[in-house]
Tab-separated table of C-alpha atoms in Angstrom:
chain	number	residue	atom	x	y	z
S	218	MET	CA	-9.355	5.966	9.943
S	219	THR	CA	-8.644	6.226	6.230
S	220	SER	CA	-11.022	4.815	3.620
S	221	VAL	CA	-10.103	2.547	0.771
S	222	ARG	CA	-9.839	4.474	-2.470
S	223	GLN	CA	-9.198	1.681	-4.981
S	224	VAL	CA	-10.411	-1.876	-5.491
S	225	GLN	CA	-8.801	-4.537	-7.613
S	226	VAL	CA	-10.855	-7.572	-8.671
S	227	THR	CA	-8.739	-10.698	-9.022
S	228	PHE	CA	-9.612	-13.704	-11.117
S	229	ASP	CA	-8.063	-17.130	-10.771
S	230	CYS	CA	-7.775	-18.658	-14.200
S	231	ALA	CA	-5.779	-20.970	-16.487
S	232	GLU	CA	-4.917	-18.417	-19.220
S	233	PRO	CA	-4.608	-14.963	-17.703
S	234	GLU	CA	-3.959	-12.979	-20.880
S	235	ARG	CA	-6.816	-14.651	-22.836
S	236	VAL	CA	-9.328	-13.985	-19.974
S	237	ALA	CA	-8.031	-10.432	-19.498
S	238	ARG	CA	-8.390	-9.587	-23.132
S	239	PHE	CA	-11.950	-10.958	-23.126
S	240	TRP	CA	-12.823	-8.624	-20.267
S	241	CYS	CA	-11.107	-5.709	-22.013
S	242	GLU	CA	-13.500	-6.189	-24.902
S	243	VAL	CA	-16.552	-6.680	-22.662
S	244	LEU	CA	-15.899	-3.548	-20.545
S	245	GLY	CA	-13.937	-1.244	-22.844
S	246	TYR	CA	-10.877	-1.694	-20.599
S	247	VAL	CA	-7.299	-1.494	-21.819
S	248	VAL	CA	-4.045	-3.271	-21.036
S	249	PRO	CA	-1.872	-0.903	-19.024
S	250	GLN	CA	1.538	0.202	-20.269
S	251	PRO	CA	4.400	-2.287	-19.538
S	252	PRO	CA	6.896	-1.395	-16.844
S	253	GLU	CA	9.476	1.294	-17.724
S	254	GLY	CA	12.255	-0.037	-19.868
S	255	PHE	CA	10.115	-2.611	-21.679
S	256	ALA	CA	8.517	-2.091	-25.073
S	257	SER	CA	5.806	-4.652	-24.408
S	258	TRP	CA	4.429	-7.014	-21.758
S	259	ASP	CA	5.901	-9.895	-23.800
S	260	ASP	CA	9.355	-8.333	-23.403
S	261	PHE	CA	8.808	-8.010	-19.657
S	262	ASP	CA	7.391	-11.558	-19.397
S	263	ARG	CA	10.513	-13.022	-21.041
S	264	THR	CA	12.620	-11.651	-18.162
S	265	LEU	CA	10.733	-13.731	-15.639
S	266	PRO	CA	11.680	-17.311	-14.618
S	267	ALA	CA	10.076	-19.821	-16.950
S	268	GLU	CA	7.553	-20.963	-14.312
S	269	HIS	CA	6.246	-17.414	-13.936
S	270	GLN	CA	5.954	-16.472	-17.584
S	271	GLY	CA	2.338	-15.954	-18.588
S	272	SER	CA	1.207	-16.279	-14.996
S	273	ALA	CA	-0.488	-12.893	-14.679
S	274	PHE	CA	-2.123	-10.166	-16.727
S	275	ALA	CA	-4.173	-7.055	-15.916
S	276	CYS	CA	-6.526	-4.588	-17.552
S	277	VAL	CA	-7.707	-1.187	-16.433
S	278	ASP	CA	-10.517	1.256	-17.021
S	279	PRO	CA	-9.103	3.936	-19.313
S	280	SER	CA	-11.144	6.575	-17.483
S	281	GLY	CA	-9.664	5.510	-14.168
S	282	VAL	CA	-13.088	5.117	-12.579
S	283	GLY	CA	-13.567	1.321	-12.601
S	284	PRO	CA	-11.495	-1.171	-10.648
S	285	ARG	CA	-8.335	-2.738	-12.021
S	286	LEU	CA	-8.918	-6.352	-13.055
S	287	PHE	CA	-6.060	-8.770	-12.322
S	288	PHE	CA	-5.821	-12.299	-13.658
S	289	GLN	CA	-3.594	-14.914	-12.114
S	290	ARG	CA	-2.831	-18.405	-13.275
S	291	VAL	CA	-3.713	-21.129	-10.777
S	292	PRO	CA	-3.134	-24.871	-11.152
S	293	GLU	CA	-6.652	-26.007	-10.325
S	294	GLY	CA	-9.625	-25.649	-12.649
S	295	LYS	CA	-12.962	-24.155	-11.794
S	296	VAL	CA	-15.284	-26.796	-10.306
S	297	VAL	CA	-18.281	-24.972	-8.839
S	298	LYS	CA	-20.293	-21.824	-9.265
S	299	ASN	CA	-18.490	-18.563	-8.539
S	300	ARG	CA	-18.977	-17.122	-5.054
S	301	LEU	CA	-18.500	-13.672	-6.585
S	302	HIS	CA	-19.371	-12.495	-10.061
S	303	LEU	CA	-19.463	-9.293	-12.108
S	304	ASP	CA	-22.691	-7.703	-13.226
S	305	VAL	CA	-22.287	-6.050	-16.615
S	306	ARG	CA	-24.801	-3.210	-16.418
S	307	ALA	CA	-26.175	-3.208	-19.957
S	308	GLY	CA	-29.751	-2.365	-19.087
S	309	THR	CA	-29.429	0.220	-16.364
S	310	GLY	CA	-32.578	2.357	-16.147
S	311	LEU	CA	-34.481	0.302	-18.723
S	312	VAL	CA	-37.537	-1.806	-17.992
S	313	GLY	CA	-39.664	-4.461	-19.719
S	314	ALA	CA	-39.241	-5.086	-23.436
S	315	GLU	CA	-36.786	-2.140	-23.846
S	316	ARG	CA	-34.491	-3.619	-21.140
S	317	LEU	CA	-34.706	-7.120	-22.596
S	318	ALA	CA	-33.826	-5.784	-26.093
S	319	ALA	CA	-30.713	-4.029	-24.728
S	320	LEU	CA	-29.640	-7.176	-22.828
S	321	GLU	CA	-30.169	-9.359	-25.906
S	322	SER	CA	-28.181	-7.019	-28.079
S	323	GLU	CA	-25.225	-6.991	-25.660
S	324	CYS	CA	-25.508	-10.811	-25.287
S	325	THR	CA	-25.124	-11.188	-29.032
S	326	ARG	CA	-21.975	-9.002	-28.995
S	327	LEU	CA	-20.498	-10.968	-26.097
S	328	LEU	CA	-21.214	-14.295	-27.810
S	329	THR	CA	-18.940	-13.201	-30.642
S	330	LEU	CA	-16.176	-12.624	-28.033
S	331	GLY	CA	-16.420	-16.205	-26.766
S	332	ALA	CA	-18.952	-15.770	-23.954
S	333	VAL	CA	-21.596	-18.451	-23.377
S	334	ARG	CA	-25.232	-17.722	-22.671
S	335	VAL	CA	-26.477	-19.805	-19.699
S	336	ARG	CA	-30.052	-18.622	-19.168
S	337	LEU	CA	-32.443	-15.723	-19.025
S	338	LEU	CA	-33.809	-14.795	-15.642
S	339	PRO	CA	-37.114	-13.206	-16.531
S	340	ALA	CA	-38.520	-10.233	-14.693
S	341	ASP	CA	-40.706	-10.958	-11.616
S	342	ASP	CA	-42.415	-8.886	-8.938
S	343	HIS	CA	-39.061	-7.721	-7.461
S	344	ASN	CA	-36.402	-7.818	-10.195
S	345	GLU	CA	-35.996	-6.856	-13.863
S	346	SER	CA	-34.725	-9.398	-16.363
S	347	CYS	CA	-31.038	-10.339	-16.559
S	348	ILE	CA	-29.069	-12.882	-18.570
S	349	VAL	CA	-26.591	-15.260	-16.856
S	350	MET	CA	-23.521	-15.822	-18.961
S	351	GLN	CA	-20.063	-17.380	-18.718
S	352	ASP	CA	-16.728	-15.881	-19.847
S	353	VAL	CA	-14.140	-17.711	-21.919
S	354	GLU	CA	-13.120	-19.894	-18.952
S	355	GLY	CA	-16.597	-20.581	-17.649
S	356	ASN	CA	-16.766	-17.914	-14.912
S	357	GLU	CA	-20.369	-16.736	-14.478
S	358	PHE	CA	-21.397	-13.161	-14.860
S	359	CYS	CA	-24.752	-11.363	-15.386
S	360	LEU	CA	-25.914	-8.965	-18.030
S	361	ASP	CA	-27.998	-6.788	-15.797
């Protein structure tokens, strides 16, 4: 039996490029090169039928370590809490006030990108603090 070597995380959204570019900034990801023969993704997109133009976008970890993120346009809007979310690990290895300061600093940066702060989940007997946020289309994620 072979094991899976790569994972792609797919987001349903209304504006794939906008959401993808937000996550590029959050994670330090980049937009991959367009297909061979195209100078840009816009050039490639214009070759698609009108109903498919702007319907998908992707971003990748430039180091090749993290999963590819794929964003696809869907007709329905988000109506309930995500069943799956990303944890942005901004406070790994930190505890207490030092962890909270790192999370707050990253939260401030993400707010300038269009994220929304939802709430702080303070540390308890089992977990360190984290901040629940939303991306530019309201998808929840955690600063952890």
